PDB file of C-alpha atoms and ligand atoms in Angstrom:
ATOM      1  CA  UNK N   1       0.000   0.000   0.000  1.00 75.00           C
ATOM      2  CA  UNK N   2       1.322   3.439  -0.941  1.00 78.00           C
ATOM      3  CA  UNK N   3       0.810   5.522   2.224  1.00 78.00           C
ATOM      4  CA  UNK N   4       0.382   8.776   0.299  1.00 73.00           C
ATOM      5  CA  UNK N   5      -2.464   7.273  -1.687  1.00 88.00           C
ATOM      6  CA  UNK N   6      -4.204   5.641   1.265  1.00 96.00           C
ATOM      7  CA  UNK N   7      -7.378   7.139   2.692  1.00 98.00           C
ATOM      8  CA  UNK N   8      -7.239   8.826   6.082  1.00 98.00           C
ATOM      9  CA  UNK N   9     -10.157   9.854   8.280  1.00 98.00           C
ATOM     10  CA  UNK N  10      -9.910  13.550   9.178  1.00 98.00           C
ATOM     11  CA  UNK N  11     -12.682  15.092  11.334  1.00 97.00           C
ATOM     12  CA  UNK N  12     -15.531  13.321   9.569  1.00 97.00           C
ATOM     13  CA  UNK N  13     -14.042  13.300   6.045  1.00 98.00           C
ATOM     14  CA  UNK N  14     -12.022  10.728   4.138  1.00 98.00           C
ATOM     15  CA  UNK N  15      -9.006  12.262   2.396  1.00 98.00           C
ATOM     16  CA  UNK N  16      -5.912  10.964   0.665  1.00 98.00           C
ATOM     17  CA  UNK N  17      -3.028  10.886   3.107  1.00 97.00           C
ATOM     18  CA  UNK N  18      -0.972  13.512   1.250  1.00 96.00           C
ATOM     19  CA  UNK N  19      -3.914  15.929   1.591  1.00 97.00           C
ATOM     20  CA  UNK N  20      -3.985  15.677   5.402  1.00 97.00           C
ATOM     21  CA  UNK N  21      -1.892  18.428   6.974  1.00 96.00           C
ATOM     22  CA  UNK N  22      -1.079  19.294  10.578  1.00 96.00           C
ATOM     23  CA  UNK N  23       0.070  22.885  11.085  1.00 97.00           C
ATOM     24  CA  UNK N  24       3.493  23.828  12.425  1.00 97.00           C
ATOM     25  CA  UNK N  25       1.841  25.649  15.329  1.00 97.00           C
ATOM     26  CA  UNK N  26      -0.401  22.758  16.364  1.00 97.00           C
ATOM     27  CA  UNK N  27      -0.116  22.066  20.101  1.00 97.00           C
ATOM     28  CA  UNK N  28      -0.141  18.378  19.298  1.00 97.00           C
ATOM     29  CA  UNK N  29       3.115  18.864  17.419  1.00 97.00           C
ATOM     30  CA  UNK N  30       4.701  21.417  19.764  1.00 97.00           C
ATOM     31  CA  UNK N  31       3.811  19.834  23.110  1.00 97.00           C
ATOM     32  CA  UNK N  32       2.626  16.277  22.399  1.00 96.00           C
ATOM     33  CA  UNK N  33      -0.895  17.214  23.512  1.00 97.00           C
ATOM     34  CA  UNK N  34      -2.845  14.405  21.957  1.00 97.00           C
ATOM     35  CA  UNK N  35      -4.040  10.888  22.708  1.00 98.00           C
ATOM     36  CA  UNK N  36      -4.178   7.831  20.518  1.00 98.00           C
ATOM     37  CA  UNK N  37      -5.291   4.251  20.175  1.00 98.00           C
ATOM     38  CA  UNK N  38      -4.032   1.264  18.252  1.00 98.00           C
ATOM     39  CA  UNK N  39      -5.968  -1.838  17.317  1.00 98.00           C
ATOM     40  CA  UNK N  40      -5.947  -4.468  14.638  1.00 98.00           C
ATOM     41  CA  UNK N  41      -8.363  -5.730  12.082  1.00 98.00           C
ATOM     42  CA  UNK N  42      -7.587  -9.398  11.388  1.00 97.00           C
ATOM     43  CA  UNK N  43      -8.048 -10.996   7.981  1.00 97.00           C
ATOM     44  CA  UNK N  44      -9.923 -14.308   7.923  1.00 97.00           C
ATOM     45  CA  UNK N  45      -8.954 -15.996   4.669  1.00 96.00           C
ATOM     46  CA  UNK N  46     -11.641 -18.722   4.801  1.00 97.00           C
ATOM     47  CA  UNK N  47     -14.463 -16.236   5.259  1.00 97.00           C
ATOM     48  CA  UNK N  48     -12.794 -13.520   3.110  1.00 98.00           C
ATOM     49  CA  UNK N  49     -13.675 -11.193   5.959  1.00 98.00           C
ATOM     50  CA  UNK N  50     -11.794  -8.587   7.997  1.00 98.00           C
ATOM     51  CA  UNK N  51     -12.585  -8.534  11.728  1.00 98.00           C
ATOM     52  CA  UNK N  52     -11.883  -5.499  13.919  1.00 98.00           C
ATOM     53  CA  UNK N  53     -10.721  -6.789  17.306  1.00 98.00           C
ATOM     54  CA  UNK N  54     -12.402  -5.395  20.456  1.00 98.00           C
ATOM     55  CA  UNK N  55     -13.213  -2.098  18.767  1.00 98.00           C
ATOM     56  CA  UNK N  56     -15.703  -1.065  21.454  1.00 98.00           C
ATOM     57  CA  UNK N  57     -13.089  -1.458  24.174  1.00 98.00           C
ATOM     58  CA  UNK N  58     -10.438   0.429  22.212  1.00 98.00           C
ATOM     59  CA  UNK N  59     -12.739   3.383  21.531  1.00 98.00           C
ATOM     60  CA  UNK N  60     -13.985   3.368  25.136  1.00 98.00           C
ATOM     61  CA  UNK N  61     -10.373   3.619  26.281  1.00 98.00           C
ATOM     62  CA  UNK N  62      -9.761   6.427  23.799  1.00 98.00           C
ATOM     63  CA  UNK N  63     -12.747   8.346  25.192  1.00 97.00           C
ATOM     64  CA  UNK N  64     -11.462   7.818  28.728  1.00 97.00           C
ATOM     65  CA  UNK N  65      -8.046   9.187  27.689  1.00 97.00           C
ATOM     66  CA  UNK N  66      -9.673  12.283  26.190  1.00 97.00           C
ATOM     67  CA  UNK N  67     -11.349  12.918  29.564  1.00 95.00           C
ATOM     68  CA  UNK N  68      -8.015  12.786  31.380  1.00 94.00           C
ATOM     69  CA  UNK N  69      -6.470  15.195  28.880  1.00 93.00           C
ATOM     70  CA  UNK N  70      -9.468  17.562  28.562  1.00 95.00           C
ATOM     71  CA  UNK N  71     -10.010  16.960  24.856  1.00 96.00           C
ATOM     72  CA  UNK N  72     -13.736  17.020  24.114  1.00 94.00           C
ATOM     73  CA  UNK N  73     -14.238  13.965  21.990  1.00 96.00           C
ATOM     74  CA  UNK N  74     -16.956  14.744  19.444  1.00 96.00           C
ATOM     75  CA  UNK N  75     -17.989  11.210  18.394  1.00 98.00           C
ATOM     76  CA  UNK N  76     -19.678   8.248  20.066  1.00 98.00           C
ATOM     77  CA  UNK N  77     -18.040   4.820  20.250  1.00 98.00           C
ATOM     78  CA  UNK N  78     -20.565   3.515  17.696  1.00 98.00           C
ATOM     79  CA  UNK N  79     -19.781   6.361  15.296  1.00 98.00           C
ATOM     80  CA  UNK N  80     -16.055   5.608  15.578  1.00 98.00           C
ATOM     81  CA  UNK N  81     -16.691   1.919  14.845  1.00 98.00           C
ATOM     82  CA  UNK N  82     -18.662   2.939  11.792  1.00 98.00           C
ATOM     83  CA  UNK N  83     -15.901   5.315  10.597  1.00 98.00           C
ATOM     84  CA  UNK N  84     -13.368   2.507  11.102  1.00 98.00           C
ATOM     85  CA  UNK N  85     -15.332   0.123   8.912  1.00 98.00           C
ATOM     86  CA  UNK N  86     -15.683   2.784   6.211  1.00 98.00           C
ATOM     87  CA  UNK N  87     -11.962   3.555   6.353  1.00 98.00           C
ATOM     88  CA  UNK N  88     -10.943  -0.096   5.977  1.00 98.00           C
ATOM     89  CA  UNK N  89     -13.417  -0.640   3.125  1.00 98.00           C
ATOM     90  CA  UNK N  90     -12.316   2.564   1.351  1.00 98.00           C
ATOM     91  CA  UNK N  91      -8.736   1.320   1.498  1.00 98.00           C
ATOM     92  CA  UNK N  92      -9.930  -2.071   0.189  1.00 97.00           C
ATOM     93  CA  UNK N  93      -7.934  -3.861   2.871  1.00 97.00           C
ATOM     94  CA  UNK N  94      -7.900  -7.635   2.605  1.00 96.00           C
ATOM     95  CA  UNK N  95      -5.071  -8.334   5.023  1.00 96.00           C
ATOM     96  CA  UNK N  96      -4.400  -7.924   8.742  1.00 97.00           C
ATOM     97  CA  UNK N  97      -4.109  -4.213   9.401  1.00 97.00           C
ATOM     98  CA  UNK N  98      -3.219  -1.914  12.278  1.00 97.00           C
ATOM     99  CA  UNK N  99      -5.479   1.103  12.782  1.00 98.00           C
ATOM    100  CA  UNK N 100      -4.281   4.256  14.519  1.00 98.00           C
ATOM    101  CA  UNK N 101      -6.872   6.786  15.743  1.00 98.00           C
ATOM    102  CA  UNK N 102      -5.434  10.084  17.011  1.00 98.00           C
ATOM    103  CA  UNK N 103      -7.227  12.821  18.927  1.00 98.00           C
ATOM    104  CA  UNK N 104      -5.136  15.960  18.781  1.00 98.00           C
ATOM    105  CA  UNK N 105      -5.201  19.294  20.519  1.00 97.00           C
ATOM    106  CA  UNK N 106      -4.902  21.256  17.283  1.00 97.00           C
ATOM    107  CA  UNK N 107      -5.115  24.754  18.774  1.00 96.00           C
ATOM    108  CA  UNK N 108      -2.287  26.933  17.496  1.00 94.00           C
ATOM    109  CA  UNK N 109      -1.649  29.597  20.130  1.00 92.00           C
ATOM    110  CA  UNK N 110       1.797  29.175  21.583  1.00 92.00           C
ATOM    111  CA  UNK N 111       1.114  28.011  25.173  1.00 93.00           C
ATOM    112  CA  UNK N 112       0.799  24.405  26.421  1.00 92.00           C
ATOM    113  CA  UNK N 113      -2.766  25.138  27.532  1.00 90.00           C
ATOM    114  CA  UNK N 114      -5.382  22.379  27.591  1.00 91.00           C
ATOM    115  CA  UNK N 115      -8.368  24.705  28.050  1.00 92.00           C
ATOM    116  CA  UNK N 116     -10.931  24.965  25.197  1.00 93.00           C
ATOM    117  CA  UNK N 117      -8.895  22.946  22.689  1.00 95.00           C
ATOM    118  CA  UNK N 118      -9.554  22.733  18.967  1.00 97.00           C
ATOM    119  CA  UNK N 119     -10.042  18.974  18.713  1.00 98.00           C
ATOM    120  CA  UNK N 120      -8.964  17.074  15.612  1.00 98.00           C
ATOM    121  CA  UNK N 121      -9.713  13.370  15.125  1.00 98.00           C
ATOM    122  CA  UNK N 122      -7.531  11.565  12.604  1.00 98.00           C
ATOM    123  CA  UNK N 123      -7.393   7.856  11.833  1.00 98.00           C
ATOM    124  CA  UNK N 124      -5.057   6.007   9.488  1.00 98.00           C
ATOM    125  CA  UNK N 125      -4.288   2.413   8.592  1.00 98.00           C
ATOM    126  CA  UNK N 126      -1.118   0.365   8.305  1.00 96.00           C
ATOM    127  CA  UNK N 127      -1.117  -3.202   6.954  1.00 95.00           C
ATOM    128  CA  UNK N 128       0.670  -5.248   9.627  1.00 91.00           C
ATOM    129  CA  UNK N 129       0.884  -8.984   9.507  1.00 77.00           C
ATOM    130  CA  UNK N 130       3.340  -9.414  12.314  1.00 68.00           C
ATOM    131  CA  UNK N 131       5.233  -6.677  14.120  1.00 58.00           C
ATOM    132  CA  UNK N 132       7.906  -8.785  15.728  1.00 64.00           C
ATOM    133  CA  UNK N 133       9.787 -10.987  13.349  1.00 74.00           C
ATOM    134  CA  UNK N 134      11.161 -13.105  16.178  1.00 91.00           C
ATOM    135  CA  UNK N 135       9.169 -15.409  18.472  1.00 94.00           C
ATOM    136  CA  UNK N 136      11.776 -15.206  21.220  1.00 97.00           C
ATOM    137  CA  UNK N 137      12.897 -11.808  22.494  1.00 97.00           C
ATOM    138  CA  UNK N 138      15.498 -10.588  24.970  1.00 98.00           C
ATOM    139  CA  UNK N 139      14.793  -7.679  27.324  1.00 98.00           C
ATOM    140  CA  UNK N 140      16.542  -5.629  29.960  1.00 98.00           C
ATOM    141  CA  UNK N 141      15.324  -3.282  32.679  1.00 98.00           C
ATOM    142  CA  UNK N 142      15.790   0.322  31.719  1.00 98.00           C
ATOM    143  CA  UNK N 143      17.521   3.014  33.755  1.00 98.00           C
ATOM    144  CA  UNK N 144      14.488   5.152  32.802  1.00 98.00           C
ATOM    145  CA  UNK N 145      11.611   4.710  35.283  1.00 98.00           C
ATOM    146  CA  UNK N 146       8.025   4.205  34.178  1.00 98.00           C
ATOM    147  CA  UNK N 147       6.170   7.503  34.411  1.00 96.00           C
ATOM    148  CA  UNK N 148       3.674   7.706  37.248  1.00 95.00           C
ATOM    149  CA  UNK N 149       0.088   8.825  37.622  1.00 94.00           C
ATOM    150  CA  UNK N 150       0.841  12.129  39.343  1.00 94.00           C
ATOM    151  CA  UNK N 151       3.362  13.086  36.697  1.00 94.00           C
ATOM    152  CA  UNK N 152       2.013  12.004  33.309  1.00 94.00           C
ATOM    153  CA  UNK N 153      -0.869   9.514  33.564  1.00 93.00           C
ATOM    154  CA  UNK N 154       0.291   6.082  32.330  1.00 94.00           C
ATOM    155  CA  UNK N 155      -3.361   5.007  31.973  1.00 93.00           C
ATOM    156  CA  UNK N 156      -3.752   7.464  29.135  1.00 94.00           C
ATOM    157  CA  UNK N 157      -2.209   6.803  25.741  1.00 97.00           C
ATOM    158  CA  UNK N 158      -0.898  10.354  25.497  1.00 97.00           C
ATOM    159  CA  UNK N 159       1.287  11.013  22.442  1.00 97.00           C
ATOM    160  CA  UNK N 160       3.939  13.030  24.345  1.00 96.00           C
ATOM    161  CA  UNK N 161       4.215  10.359  27.039  1.00 97.00           C
ATOM    162  CA  UNK N 162       5.777   7.958  24.542  1.00 98.00           C
ATOM    163  CA  UNK N 163       9.091   9.794  24.976  1.00 98.00           C
ATOM    164  CA  UNK N 164       9.352   7.587  28.099  1.00 98.00           C
ATOM    165  CA  UNK N 165       9.033   4.446  25.942  1.00 98.00           C
ATOM    166  CA  UNK N 166      11.265   5.846  23.199  1.00 98.00           C
ATOM    167  CA  UNK N 167      14.142   6.636  25.592  1.00 98.00           C
ATOM    168  CA  UNK N 168      13.973   3.191  27.157  1.00 98.00           C
ATOM    169  CA  UNK N 169      13.775   1.475  23.764  1.00 98.00           C
ATOM    170  CA  UNK N 170      16.820   3.372  22.503  1.00 98.00           C
ATOM    171  CA  UNK N 171      18.788   2.387  25.584  1.00 98.00           C
ATOM    172  CA  UNK N 172      17.726  -1.270  25.259  1.00 98.00           C
ATOM    173  CA  UNK N 173      18.932  -1.330  21.647  1.00 98.00           C
ATOM    174  CA  UNK N 174      22.259   0.205  22.667  1.00 98.00           C
ATOM    175  CA  UNK N 175      22.664  -2.591  25.227  1.00 98.00           C
ATOM    176  CA  UNK N 176      21.840  -5.272  22.654  1.00 98.00           C
ATOM    177  CA  UNK N 177      18.344  -6.134  23.952  1.00 98.00           C
ATOM    178  CA  UNK N 178      15.261  -6.480  21.750  1.00 97.00           C
ATOM    179  CA  UNK N 179      13.025  -4.689  24.247  1.00 98.00           C
ATOM    180  CA  UNK N 180      13.108  -2.576  27.411  1.00 98.00           C
ATOM    181  CA  UNK N 181      11.197  -3.230  30.621  1.00 98.00           C
ATOM    182  CA  UNK N 182      10.290  -0.538  33.129  1.00 98.00           C
ATOM    183  CA  UNK N 183      10.366  -0.464  36.912  1.00 98.00           C
ATOM    184  CA  UNK N 184       8.135   1.919  38.855  1.00 98.00           C
ATOM    185  CA  UNK N 185       9.773   4.533  41.073  1.00 96.00           C
ATOM    186  CA  UNK N 186       9.397   2.105  44.017  1.00 96.00           C
ATOM    187  CA  UNK N 187      11.045  -0.781  42.192  1.00 97.00           C
ATOM    188  CA  UNK N 188       8.094  -2.841  41.015  1.00 98.00           C
ATOM    189  CA  UNK N 189       8.008  -4.379  37.553  1.00 98.00           C
ATOM    190  CA  UNK N 190       5.640  -2.242  35.487  1.00 98.00           C
ATOM    191  CA  UNK N 191       5.549  -3.101  31.769  1.00 98.00           C
ATOM    192  CA  UNK N 192       7.449  -2.900  28.476  1.00 98.00           C
ATOM    193  CA  UNK N 193       7.629   0.099  26.157  1.00 98.00           C
ATOM    194  CA  UNK N 194       4.490  -0.940  24.244  1.00 97.00           C
ATOM    195  CA  UNK N 195       3.240  -4.022  26.026  1.00 98.00           C
ATOM    196  CA  UNK N 196       2.193  -5.542  29.327  1.00 98.00           C
ATOM    197  CA  UNK N 197       4.159  -8.294  31.028  1.00 99.00           C
ATOM    198  CA  UNK N 198       3.243 -11.709  32.487  1.00 99.00           C
ATOM    199  CA  UNK N 199       5.180 -14.433  34.300  1.00 98.00           C
ATOM    200  CA  UNK N 200       4.200 -18.043  34.889  1.00 98.00           C
ATOM    201  CA  UNK N 201       5.497 -19.141  38.279  1.00 98.00           C
ATOM    202  CA  UNK N 202       4.399 -21.760  40.850  1.00 97.00           C
ATOM    203  CA  UNK N 203       1.481 -22.726  38.594  1.00 97.00           C
ATOM    204  CA  UNK N 204       0.040 -19.206  38.494  1.00 98.00           C
ATOM    205  CA  UNK N 205       0.073 -16.546  35.826  1.00 98.00           C
ATOM    206  CA  UNK N 206       1.051 -13.244  37.443  1.00 99.00           C
ATOM    207  CA  UNK N 207       0.874  -9.715  36.013  1.00 99.00           C
ATOM    208  CA  UNK N 208       1.432  -6.277  37.620  1.00 98.00           C
ATOM    209  CA  UNK N 209      -1.658  -4.388  38.842  1.00 98.00           C
ATOM    210  CA  UNK N 210      -2.929  -1.057  37.464  1.00 97.00           C
ATOM    211  CA  UNK N 211      -1.364   0.692  40.467  1.00 97.00           C
ATOM    212  CA  UNK N 212       2.109  -0.217  39.143  1.00 98.00           C
ATOM    213  CA  UNK N 213       1.658   2.403  36.408  1.00 98.00           C
ATOM    214  CA  UNK N 214       0.724   0.134  33.552  1.00 98.00           C
ATOM    215  CA  UNK N 215      -1.489   0.912  30.619  1.00 98.00           C
ATOM    216  CA  UNK N 216      -4.478  -1.386  31.103  1.00 97.00           C
ATOM    217  CA  UNK N 217      -3.906  -3.317  27.911  1.00 98.00           C
ATOM    218  CA  UNK N 218      -6.831  -4.799  26.056  1.00 98.00           C
ATOM    219  CA  UNK N 219      -4.620  -7.715  25.002  1.00 98.00           C
ATOM    220  CA  UNK N 220      -3.657  -8.117  28.692  1.00 98.00           C
ATOM    221  CA  UNK N 221      -7.309  -8.438  29.624  1.00 98.00           C
ATOM    222  CA  UNK N 222      -7.899 -10.894  26.775  1.00 98.00           C
ATOM    223  CA  UNK N 223      -4.904 -12.994  27.880  1.00 98.00           C
ATOM    224  CA  UNK N 224      -6.102 -13.052  31.503  1.00 98.00           C
ATOM    225  CA  UNK N 225      -9.519 -14.179  30.381  1.00 98.00           C
ATOM    226  CA  UNK N 226      -8.263 -16.853  27.948  1.00 98.00           C
ATOM    227  CA  UNK N 227      -5.742 -18.304  30.390  1.00 98.00           C
ATOM    228  CA  UNK N 228      -8.176 -18.601  33.285  1.00 97.00           C
ATOM    229  CA  UNK N 229     -11.126 -19.814  31.163  1.00 97.00           C
ATOM    230  CA  UNK N 230      -9.438 -22.090  28.683  1.00 98.00           C
ATOM    231  CA  UNK N 231      -6.271 -23.313  30.416  1.00 97.00           C
ATOM    232  CA  UNK N 232      -7.666 -23.226  33.964  1.00 90.00           C
ATOM    233  CA  UNK N 233      -4.485 -21.605  35.234  1.00 98.00           C
ATOM    234  CA  UNK N 234      -5.142 -19.109  38.056  1.00 98.00           C
ATOM    235  CA  UNK N 235      -4.319 -15.515  37.138  1.00 98.00           C
ATOM    236  CA  UNK N 236      -3.139 -13.062  39.772  1.00 98.00           C
ATOM    237  CA  UNK N 237      -2.640  -9.290  39.573  1.00 98.00           C
ATOM    238  CA  UNK N 238       0.059  -8.351  42.083  1.00 98.00           C
ATOM    239  CA  UNK N 239       3.304  -6.428  42.240  1.00 98.00           C
ATOM    240  CA  UNK N 240       6.350  -8.284  40.930  1.00 98.00           C
ATOM    241  CA  UNK N 241      10.004  -7.638  41.760  1.00 97.00           C
ATOM    242  CA  UNK N 242      12.550  -7.886  38.944  1.00 97.00           C
ATOM    243  CA  UNK N 243      14.419 -10.836  40.471  1.00 97.00           C
ATOM    244  CA  UNK N 244      11.215 -12.889  40.582  1.00 97.00           C
ATOM    245  CA  UNK N 245      11.197 -12.782  36.798  1.00 98.00           C
ATOM    246  CA  UNK N 246      14.641 -14.384  36.533  1.00 98.00           C
ATOM    247  CA  UNK N 247      13.392 -17.653  38.071  1.00 97.00           C
ATOM    248  CA  UNK N 248      10.015 -17.760  36.307  1.00 98.00           C
ATOM    249  CA  UNK N 249       8.919 -20.757  34.222  1.00 98.00           C
ATOM    250  CA  UNK N 250       7.791 -18.468  31.401  1.00 98.00           C
ATOM    251  CA  UNK N 251       7.807 -14.715  30.796  1.00 98.00           C
ATOM    252  CA  UNK N 252       5.904 -13.065  27.981  1.00 98.00           C
ATOM    253  CA  UNK N 253       4.538  -9.718  26.854  1.00 98.00           C
ATOM    254  CA  UNK N 254       1.152  -8.801  25.389  1.00 98.00           C
ATOM    255  CA  UNK N 255      -0.029  -5.905  23.257  1.00 98.00           C
ATOM    256  CA  UNK N 256      -1.869  -5.057  20.052  1.00 97.00           C
ATOM    257  CA  UNK N 257       1.294  -4.812  17.981  1.00 94.00           C
ATOM    258  CA  UNK N 258       3.352  -7.489  19.816  1.00 93.00           C
ATOM    259  CA  UNK N 259       0.346  -9.797  20.310  1.00 96.00           C
ATOM    260  CA  UNK N 260       1.717 -12.523  22.642  1.00 97.00           C
ATOM    261  CA  UNK N 261       5.506 -12.865  22.509  1.00 97.00           C
ATOM    262  CA  UNK N 262       7.987 -14.740  24.719  1.00 98.00           C
ATOM    263  CA  UNK N 263      10.812 -13.094  26.609  1.00 98.00           C
ATOM    264  CA  UNK N 264      13.524 -15.732  26.796  1.00 98.00           C
ATOM    265  CA  UNK N 265      16.169 -13.592  28.483  1.00 98.00           C
ATOM    266  CA  UNK N 266      15.792 -10.784  31.017  1.00 98.00           C
ATOM    267  CA  UNK N 267      18.840  -8.761  32.121  1.00 98.00           C
ATOM    268  CA  UNK N 268      21.035 -11.439  30.479  1.00 98.00           C
ATOM    269  CA  UNK N 269      19.462 -14.165  32.649  1.00 98.00           C
ATOM    270  CA  UNK N 270      18.071 -17.035  30.601  1.00 98.00           C
ATOM    271  CA  UNK N 271      14.421 -17.729  31.479  1.00 98.00           C
ATOM    272  CA  UNK N 272      13.809 -21.471  32.048  1.00 98.00           C
ATOM    273  CA  UNK N 273      15.411 -23.302  29.059  1.00 97.00           C
ATOM    274  CA  UNK N 274      15.716 -20.123  26.977  1.00 98.00           C
ATOM    275  CA  UNK N 275      12.928 -20.950  24.521  1.00 98.00           C
ATOM    276  CA  UNK N 276       9.305 -20.062  23.935  1.00 97.00           C
ATOM    277  CA  UNK N 277       7.365 -21.943  26.629  1.00 97.00           C
ATOM    278  CA  UNK N 278       4.410 -24.350  26.394  1.00 97.00           C
ATOM    279  CA  UNK N 279       1.851 -21.874  27.690  1.00 98.00           C
ATOM    280  CA  UNK N 280       2.866 -19.144  25.226  1.00 98.00           C
ATOM    281  CA  UNK N 281       2.750 -21.607  22.325  1.00 97.00           C
ATOM    282  CA  UNK N 282      -0.832 -22.721  23.104  1.00 98.00           C
ATOM    283  CA  UNK N 283      -1.914 -19.201  24.017  1.00 98.00           C
ATOM    284  CA  UNK N 284      -0.700 -17.826  20.677  1.00 97.00           C
ATOM    285  CA  UNK N 285      -2.720 -20.421  18.789  1.00 97.00           C
ATOM    286  CA  UNK N 286      -5.848 -19.672  20.797  1.00 98.00           C
ATOM    287  CA  UNK N 287      -5.302 -15.917  20.513  1.00 98.00           C
ATOM    288  CA  UNK N 288      -5.025 -16.213  16.736  1.00 96.00           C
ATOM    289  CA  UNK N 289      -8.274 -18.180  16.463  1.00 97.00           C
ATOM    290  CA  UNK N 290     -10.047 -15.647  18.716  1.00 98.00           C
ATOM    291  CA  UNK N 291      -8.779 -12.539  16.911  1.00 98.00           C
ATOM    292  CA  UNK N 292      -9.540 -13.874  13.425  1.00 97.00           C
ATOM    293  CA  UNK N 293     -13.134 -14.676  14.392  1.00 98.00           C
ATOM    294  CA  UNK N 294     -12.618 -18.446  14.193  1.00 98.00           C
ATOM    295  CA  UNK N 295     -13.563 -19.130  17.807  1.00 98.00           C
ATOM    296  CA  UNK N 296     -17.346 -18.958  18.226  1.00 97.00           C
ATOM    297  CA  UNK N 297     -17.132 -18.449  22.011  1.00 98.00           C
ATOM    298  CA  UNK N 298     -15.338 -15.130  21.590  1.00 98.00           C
ATOM    299  CA  UNK N 299     -16.940 -13.985  18.346  1.00 97.00           C
ATOM    300  CA  UNK N 300     -18.459 -10.945  20.110  1.00 97.00           C
ATOM    301  CA  UNK N 301     -14.967  -9.429  20.217  1.00 98.00           C
ATOM    302  CA  UNK N 302     -14.849  -9.367  16.413  1.00 98.00           C
ATOM    303  CA  UNK N 303     -16.588  -6.717  14.306  1.00 98.00           C
ATOM    304  CA  UNK N 304     -17.024  -7.739  10.636  1.00 98.00           C
ATOM    305  CA  UNK N 305     -15.884  -4.962   8.302  1.00 98.00           C
ATOM    306  CA  UNK N 306     -17.338  -6.098   4.968  1.00 98.00           C
ATOM    307  CA  UNK N 307     -21.119  -6.402   4.554  1.00 94.00           C
ATOM    308  CA  UNK N 308     -21.967  -9.844   3.178  1.00 83.00           C
TER     309      UNK N 308
HETATM  310  N1  PMP Y   1       1.524  -0.703  27.519  1.00 60.23           N
HETATM  311  C1  PMP Y   1       1.844   0.320  26.708  1.00 60.23           C
HETATM  312  C2  PMP Y   1       2.731   1.395  27.226  1.00 60.23           C
HETATM  313  C3  PMP Y   1       1.342   0.365  25.392  1.00 60.23           C
HETATM  314  O1  PMP Y   1       1.660   1.389  24.587  1.00 60.23           O
HETATM  315  C4  PMP Y   1       0.527  -0.683  24.933  1.00 60.23           C
HETATM  316  C5  PMP Y   1       0.003  -0.671  23.512  1.00 60.23           C
HETATM  317  N2  PMP Y   1      -1.234  -0.038  23.428  1.00 60.23           N
HETATM  318  C6  PMP Y   1       0.218  -1.738  25.816  1.00 60.23           C
HETATM  319  C7  PMP Y   1       0.737  -1.711  27.108  1.00 60.23           C
HETATM  320  C8  PMP Y   1      -0.702  -2.860  25.401  1.00 60.23           C
HETATM  321  O2  PMP Y   1      -2.012  -2.417  25.264  1.00 60.23           O
HETATM  322  P1  PMP Y   1      -3.021  -3.122  24.244  1.00 60.23           P
HETATM  323  O3  PMP Y   1      -2.997  -4.555  24.572  1.00 60.23           O
HETATM  324  O4  PMP Y   1      -4.328  -2.501  24.532  1.00 60.23           O
HETATM  325  O5  PMP Y   1      -2.519  -2.848  22.887  1.00 60.23           O
END
């Protein structure tokens, strides 16, 4: 797909990407005053159908973020779902695709003021089969702490807040790791730069709670549900210390882009036998059947894009 020739949603209109402009004075550009979402639409080859995954939950989270950041969101969740379907159809997408809605503070006076913003809603698409080319990743804890709720709310997907992730990711790359993990300012494991974290230990699946400054991932919630319902493994939300991870039976991350991916080394410590574990393997298969609309029990999560 040629990005310039793809259709983009811009405040109620569909335009070609090269026609969509953001001004140099926009507060979104100058101060990172915007929020965003990211979700996938999964292609089901047998049905020749594209399924948006958990669209309601993604747009509900977007609306919640706009409340935190005082951006008056002008559309309902149902309207956004409808715009999404139109956008995917207009782009004639017949492959798994990532969708990025953005809500920007597009006022252009020069102060970082959130009062009475000019709100701009943009949404674009990016075909994305798989983001991570490897099934087994290495990670290291960053010297950058995870931002906290009284500083820059981690529960909001605020554009400017991703400097925190970007700094940690750069550092991880410089140290030879595939991904960075964050600690909170009191030393609890928080999450990765774009994904939540899980460890399997003593027969339980454990993940950090909201209070450890995570983004409440929609994939995280899906994983918790699938693991407790379908594998009958108890799931616990509690604080984790970094050294607990080193001795875990499995460690993995979850997120829209990363889906479910194993961490086989943390801080240069090999996790278990250093390979993708049994739980992750089965979970990935189940996750794929759920997201592509092949699992009837979870079909409610999938919104068909093409009218048939
Ligand atoms: N944490 C952060 C910081 C993220 O950016 C993301 C990606 N949205 C996640 C976790 C995972 O969230 P989700 O599963 O909803 O994509």
